Amino acid sequence: MEPDGEIAQLREQLAVEQQRTERLEHRVAELIHERSQLYNELHVHWARQKASDLTDELLRFGIDIDSEDDGGSPDRV
């Protein structure tokens, strides 16, 4: 192969690899964003579950923190 032809072929291969790299970088960014969203959803779910568990435990002791008749302060049940 002539040097000019070889250089042209290498440039073409480089362009293809650069496009592939850009697509992969974009996909990685998408996956990182998706992971972050899932982590946030999991954290919210965990926090809600923990709050529910603590509320149930307080109710076992006769304390109702969900009462809103006086601004939401705890009431004895």
Short mmCIF file of N, CA and C in Angstrom, two decimals:
data_model
loop_
_atom_site.label_atom_id
_atom_site.label_comp_id
_atom_site.label_asym_id
_atom_site.label_seq_id
_atom_site.Cartn_x
_atom_site.Cartn_y
_atom_site.Cartn_z
N MET A 1 0.85 -1.17 0.00
CA MET A 1 0.00 0.00 0.00
C MET A 1 0.89 1.24 0.00
N GLU A 2 0.48 2.23 -0.72
CA GLU A 2 1.26 3.47 -0.79
C GLU A 2 1.11 4.24 0.53
N PRO A 3 2.12 5.02 0.89
CA PRO A 3 2.07 5.78 2.14
C PRO A 3 0.83 6.67 2.24
N ASP A 4 0.45 7.33 1.13
CA ASP A 4 -0.73 8.21 1.17
C ASP A 4 -2.00 7.40 1.43
N GLY A 5 -2.10 6.25 0.82
CA GLY A 5 -3.26 5.38 1.02
C GLY A 5 -3.32 4.84 2.44
N GLU A 6 -2.16 4.50 2.96
CA GLU A 6 -2.09 3.99 4.33
C GLU A 6 -2.47 5.08 5.32
N ILE A 7 -1.99 6.30 5.08
CA ILE A 7 -2.32 7.43 5.95
C ILE A 7 -3.82 7.70 5.90
N ALA A 8 -4.40 7.67 4.72
CA ALA A 8 -5.84 7.89 4.57
C ALA A 8 -6.63 6.82 5.31
N GLN A 9 -6.19 5.58 5.21
CA GLN A 9 -6.86 4.48 5.90
C GLN A 9 -6.76 4.66 7.41
N LEU A 10 -5.59 5.04 7.88
CA LEU A 10 -5.40 5.26 9.32
C LEU A 10 -6.26 6.43 9.82
N ARG A 11 -6.38 7.46 9.03
CA ARG A 11 -7.24 8.61 9.40
C ARG A 11 -8.70 8.18 9.49
N GLU A 12 -9.11 7.35 8.55
CA GLU A 12 -10.49 6.85 8.55
C GLU A 12 -10.73 5.99 9.80
N GLN A 13 -9.79 5.12 10.11
CA GLN A 13 -9.92 4.28 11.30
C GLN A 13 -9.96 5.15 12.56
N LEU A 14 -9.12 6.18 12.59
CA LEU A 14 -9.11 7.09 13.73
C LEU A 14 -10.45 7.79 13.88
N ALA A 15 -11.03 8.25 12.78
CA ALA A 15 -12.32 8.93 12.82
C ALA A 15 -13.41 7.99 13.35
N VAL A 16 -13.38 6.73 12.89
CA VAL A 16 -14.36 5.74 13.36
C VAL A 16 -14.19 5.51 14.86
N GLU A 17 -12.96 5.36 15.30
CA GLU A 17 -12.69 5.13 16.73
C GLU A 17 -13.07 6.35 17.58
N GLN A 18 -12.87 7.55 17.04
CA GLN A 18 -13.26 8.74 17.78
C GLN A 18 -14.77 8.81 17.93
N GLN A 19 -15.51 8.46 16.88
CA GLN A 19 -16.97 8.44 16.96
C GLN A 19 -17.43 7.40 17.97
N ARG A 20 -16.81 6.25 17.93
CA ARG A 20 -17.15 5.18 18.88
C ARG A 20 -16.87 5.63 20.30
N THR A 21 -15.75 6.27 20.51
CA THR A 21 -15.39 6.77 21.84
C THR A 21 -16.40 7.80 22.32
N GLU A 22 -16.81 8.69 21.43
CA GLU A 22 -17.80 9.71 21.80
C GLU A 22 -19.13 9.06 22.19
N ARG A 23 -19.55 8.05 21.43
CA ARG A 23 -20.79 7.34 21.76
C ARG A 23 -20.67 6.65 23.12
N LEU A 24 -19.54 6.03 23.36
CA LEU A 24 -19.33 5.35 24.64
C LEU A 24 -19.29 6.34 25.80
N GLU A 25 -18.64 7.48 25.60
CA GLU A 25 -18.60 8.50 26.64
C GLU A 25 -20.00 9.02 26.94
N HIS A 26 -20.80 9.20 25.89
CA HIS A 26 -22.18 9.66 26.07
C HIS A 26 -22.98 8.61 26.85
N ARG A 27 -22.81 7.35 26.50
CA ARG A 27 -23.54 6.28 27.19
C ARG A 27 -23.12 6.19 28.65
N VAL A 28 -21.83 6.34 28.91
CA VAL A 28 -21.35 6.31 30.29
C VAL A 28 -21.99 7.45 31.09
N ALA A 29 -22.06 8.64 30.50
CA ALA A 29 -22.70 9.77 31.17
C ALA A 29 -24.17 9.47 31.46
N GLU A 30 -24.86 8.85 30.50
CA GLU A 30 -26.26 8.47 30.72
C GLU A 30 -26.39 7.48 31.87
N LEU A 31 -25.51 6.49 31.91
CA LEU A 31 -25.56 5.49 32.97
C LEU A 31 -25.25 6.09 34.33
N ILE A 32 -24.31 7.01 34.38
CA ILE A 32 -23.99 7.68 35.65
C ILE A 32 -25.21 8.47 36.12
N HIS A 33 -25.87 9.17 35.21
CA HIS A 33 -27.06 9.94 35.56
C HIS A 33 -28.17 9.01 36.05
N GLU A 34 -28.39 7.91 35.34
CA GLU A 34 -29.41 6.94 35.74
C GLU A 34 -29.11 6.36 37.11
N ARG A 35 -27.86 6.04 37.36
CA ARG A 35 -27.44 5.50 38.65
C ARG A 35 -27.73 6.51 39.76
N SER A 36 -27.43 7.76 39.50
CA SER A 36 -27.68 8.81 40.48
C SER A 36 -29.16 8.92 40.79
N GLN A 37 -30.00 8.88 39.76
CA GLN A 37 -31.44 8.94 39.97
C GLN A 37 -31.94 7.74 40.78
N LEU A 38 -31.45 6.56 40.46
CA LEU A 38 -31.85 5.36 41.20
C LEU A 38 -31.39 5.42 42.65
N TYR A 39 -30.20 5.93 42.87
CA TYR A 39 -29.68 6.08 44.22
C TYR A 39 -30.57 7.03 45.01
N ASN A 40 -30.96 8.15 44.39
CA ASN A 40 -31.83 9.12 45.07
C ASN A 40 -33.18 8.49 45.40
N GLU A 41 -33.75 7.74 44.46
CA GLU A 41 -35.03 7.07 44.70
C GLU A 41 -34.90 6.06 45.83
N LEU A 42 -33.81 5.33 45.84
CA LEU A 42 -33.58 4.35 46.91
C LEU A 42 -33.46 5.05 48.25
N HIS A 43 -32.74 6.16 48.28
CA HIS A 43 -32.57 6.91 49.53
C HIS A 43 -33.92 7.42 50.04
N VAL A 44 -34.76 7.94 49.14
CA VAL A 44 -36.08 8.43 49.53
C VAL A 44 -36.91 7.27 50.06
N HIS A 45 -36.88 6.13 49.37
CA HIS A 45 -37.63 4.96 49.82
C HIS A 45 -37.16 4.52 51.21
N TRP A 46 -35.83 4.46 51.39
CA TRP A 46 -35.29 4.05 52.68
C TRP A 46 -35.71 5.02 53.77
N ALA A 47 -35.64 6.33 53.50
CA ALA A 47 -36.00 7.33 54.49
C ALA A 47 -37.48 7.22 54.86
N ARG A 48 -38.34 7.01 53.88
CA ARG A 48 -39.77 6.85 54.16
C ARG A 48 -40.02 5.61 55.00
N GLN A 49 -39.34 4.52 54.66
CA GLN A 49 -39.51 3.28 55.42
C GLN A 49 -39.03 3.47 56.85
N LYS A 50 -37.90 4.12 57.02
CA LYS A 50 -37.35 4.36 58.36
C LYS A 50 -38.32 5.24 59.16
N ALA A 51 -38.85 6.29 58.53
CA ALA A 51 -39.80 7.17 59.22
C ALA A 51 -41.05 6.39 59.62
N SER A 52 -41.52 5.53 58.74
CA SER A 52 -42.69 4.71 59.05
C SER A 52 -42.40 3.78 60.22
N ASP A 53 -41.24 3.15 60.20
CA ASP A 53 -40.86 2.26 61.30
C ASP A 53 -40.79 3.01 62.62
N LEU A 54 -40.20 4.21 62.59
CA LEU A 54 -40.09 5.00 63.83
C LEU A 54 -41.46 5.46 64.31
N THR A 55 -42.33 5.83 63.37
CA THR A 55 -43.69 6.22 63.73
C THR A 55 -44.42 5.06 64.39
N ASP A 56 -44.28 3.87 63.81
CA ASP A 56 -44.91 2.68 64.40
C ASP A 56 -44.39 2.42 65.80
N GLU A 57 -43.10 2.59 65.99
CA GLU A 57 -42.50 2.36 67.31
C GLU A 57 -43.02 3.38 68.33
N LEU A 58 -43.13 4.64 67.91
CA LEU A 58 -43.67 5.66 68.80
C LEU A 58 -45.13 5.36 69.16
N LEU A 59 -45.89 4.89 68.18
CA LEU A 59 -47.28 4.53 68.44
C LEU A 59 -47.38 3.41 69.46
N ARG A 60 -46.43 2.50 69.45
CA ARG A 60 -46.40 1.42 70.46
C ARG A 60 -46.28 2.00 71.86
N PHE A 61 -45.64 3.17 71.98
CA PHE A 61 -45.50 3.84 73.27
C PHE A 61 -46.62 4.86 73.52
N GLY A 62 -47.60 4.87 72.62
CA GLY A 62 -48.73 5.75 72.79
C GLY A 62 -48.49 7.18 72.35
N ILE A 63 -47.50 7.40 71.51
CA ILE A 63 -47.20 8.75 71.03
C ILE A 63 -47.57 8.83 69.55
N ASP A 64 -48.50 9.76 69.23
CA ASP A 64 -48.96 9.93 67.85
C ASP A 64 -48.34 11.21 67.29
N ILE A 65 -47.31 11.09 66.49
CA ILE A 65 -46.65 12.28 65.94
C ILE A 65 -47.33 12.79 64.68
N ASP A 66 -48.30 12.04 64.17
CA ASP A 66 -49.00 12.47 62.95
C ASP A 66 -50.20 13.35 63.26
N SER A 67 -50.50 13.57 64.51
CA SER A 67 -51.63 14.41 64.88
C SER A 67 -51.37 15.84 64.46
N GLU A 68 -52.36 16.47 63.80
CA GLU A 68 -52.18 17.83 63.31
C GLU A 68 -53.08 18.83 64.02
N ASP A 69 -53.76 18.42 65.07
CA ASP A 69 -54.69 19.32 65.73
C ASP A 69 -54.00 20.48 66.43
N ASP A 70 -52.75 20.34 66.77
CA ASP A 70 -52.03 21.44 67.43
C ASP A 70 -50.72 21.76 66.72
N GLY A 71 -50.75 21.68 65.42
CA GLY A 71 -49.56 22.02 64.65
C GLY A 71 -48.63 20.86 64.44
N GLY A 72 -49.06 19.67 64.79
CA GLY A 72 -48.24 18.50 64.50
C GLY A 72 -47.33 18.07 65.64
N SER A 73 -47.45 18.71 66.82
CA SER A 73 -46.61 18.24 67.92
C SER A 73 -47.15 16.92 68.43
N PRO A 74 -46.29 16.10 69.05
CA PRO A 74 -46.70 14.76 69.48
C PRO A 74 -47.84 14.80 70.51
N ASP A 75 -48.74 13.85 70.36
CA ASP A 75 -49.84 13.68 71.32
C ASP A 75 -49.75 12.29 71.92
N ARG A 76 -50.14 12.20 73.15
CA ARG A 76 -50.27 10.88 73.77
C ARG A 76 -51.60 10.27 73.32
N VAL A 77 -51.56 9.00 73.01
CA VAL A 77 -52.78 8.34 72.56
C VAL A 77 -53.44 7.68 73.74
#
